[in-house]
Coordinates of C-alpha atoms in Angstrom, one line a residue:
M1 CA -52.1 -72.9 67.7
H2 CA -49.6 -70.9 70.2
R3 CA -46.7 -71.6 67.8
L4 CA -48.4 -70.2 64.7
H5 CA -49.5 -67.1 66.7
R6 CA -45.9 -66.6 67.8
R7 CA -44.5 -66.9 64.4
C8 CA -47.1 -64.6 63.0
T9 CA -46.3 -62.1 65.6
F10 CA -42.6 -62.4 65.0
A11 CA -43.1 -62.0 61.2
A12 CA -45.1 -58.9 61.8
A13 CA -42.5 -57.3 64.2
L14 CA -39.7 -58.2 61.8
F15 CA -41.6 -56.6 58.9
A16 CA -42.2 -53.5 60.9
M17 CA -38.7 -53.2 61.7
L18 CA -37.7 -53.6 58.1
A19 CA -40.1 -51.3 56.6
G20 CA -39.5 -48.7 59.2
G21 CA -35.8 -48.8 58.2
F22 CA -36.6 -47.7 54.8
A23 CA -38.5 -44.6 55.7
H24 CA -36.1 -43.7 58.6
A25 CA -35.0 -40.3 58.9
D26 CA -32.6 -39.1 61.7
D27 CA -33.4 -36.1 63.8
V28 CA -30.8 -33.5 63.8
G29 CA -30.0 -32.0 67.4
P30 CA -29.3 -28.3 68.1
E31 CA -25.5 -28.5 68.1
T32 CA -25.4 -30.2 64.7
A33 CA -28.0 -27.7 63.4
K34 CA -25.8 -24.8 64.6
R35 CA -22.7 -26.3 62.9
L36 CA -24.5 -27.0 59.6
L37 CA -25.8 -23.5 59.6
S38 CA -22.4 -21.8 60.3
E39 CA -20.8 -24.0 57.6
G40 CA -23.6 -22.8 55.2
R41 CA -24.9 -26.3 54.6
I42 CA -28.4 -25.4 55.6
K43 CA -30.6 -22.2 55.3
P44 CA -31.6 -20.5 58.6
L45 CA -35.1 -21.4 59.9
S46 CA -36.2 -17.9 59.4
E47 CA -35.8 -18.2 55.7
I48 CA -37.7 -21.4 55.6
L49 CA -40.5 -19.8 57.6
D50 CA -40.8 -16.9 55.3
A51 CA -41.0 -19.3 52.4
V52 CA -43.7 -21.4 54.0
R53 CA -45.7 -18.4 55.2
S54 CA -45.7 -17.0 51.6
Q55 CA -47.6 -20.1 50.5
V56 CA -49.6 -21.1 53.6
A57 CA -51.3 -19.3 56.3
G58 CA -51.4 -20.4 59.9
E59 CA -49.7 -21.0 63.3
M60 CA -46.5 -23.0 63.4
L61 CA -47.0 -26.1 65.7
E62 CA -43.7 -27.9 65.2
V63 CA -40.4 -27.9 63.4
E64 CA -37.8 -30.5 63.1
L65 CA -34.5 -30.7 61.1
E66 CA -33.9 -34.3 59.8
L67 CA -31.4 -36.0 57.7
E68 CA -33.0 -38.1 55.0
K69 CA -31.4 -40.0 52.0
T70 CA -31.6 -36.9 50.0
G71 CA -30.2 -34.5 52.5
Y72 CA -31.3 -32.3 55.4
V73 CA -35.0 -31.4 55.4
Y74 CA -37.0 -29.2 57.5
E75 CA -40.2 -30.8 58.5
L76 CA -42.8 -28.4 59.8
K77 CA -46.4 -28.8 61.1
L78 CA -48.7 -25.8 60.7
L79 CA -52.3 -25.1 62.0
R80 CA -54.4 -23.5 59.5
P81 CA -57.2 -21.0 60.1
D82 CA -59.6 -23.7 59.2
G83 CA -58.5 -26.0 61.8
K84 CA -56.6 -28.4 59.8
V85 CA -53.0 -29.3 60.4
Q86 CA -50.7 -29.3 57.3
E87 CA -47.1 -31.0 57.1
I88 CA -44.6 -29.1 55.1
E89 CA -41.2 -30.3 54.0
A90 CA -38.5 -28.0 52.8
D91 CA -35.0 -28.8 51.5
A92 CA -32.7 -27.4 54.2
A93 CA -30.0 -26.6 51.8
S94 CA -31.8 -24.7 49.2
G95 CA -34.9 -23.6 51.0
K96 CA -37.2 -25.1 48.3
I97 CA -40.5 -26.4 49.5
L98 CA -40.8 -30.0 48.7
K99 CA -44.1 -31.0 49.8
I100 CA -47.4 -29.5 51.4
E101 CA -50.0 -31.9 52.5
D102 CA -52.8 -32.3 55.0
D103 CA -51.6 -34.3 58.1
D104 CA -53.7 -37.4 58.9

C-alpha cells in the first residue's frame, strides 16, 4: 500500500511540475524593465495605468511585468469600489488591454 501511495504522490508531483511549466511566466526585475523601457520595447507603466483606469475604476493593488510566450505583459490587480478584485493583463509593447477578469 505504501508503494502505491508513493507512486501516486510522485506522479502527482511530476504532473504539477510539467503543467506548471506550460503556464510559466518569468517575472521581470526593475533593471531589466528600465532597459526595456529605454530601448522602447515596452510602454511606460503610466500609459498602461491610464488605459486601465479608462476602463475599470478602483485602487491598484499590485503590478508585475512578466515575460510570457507572447512577449512582455503587465499583470495588474485592482480593487474595485464594490470590493471585488480584478486581474488585468496588458501587452507591454502595445499597451493593449488583453484581459480583464475577476480574480478568484
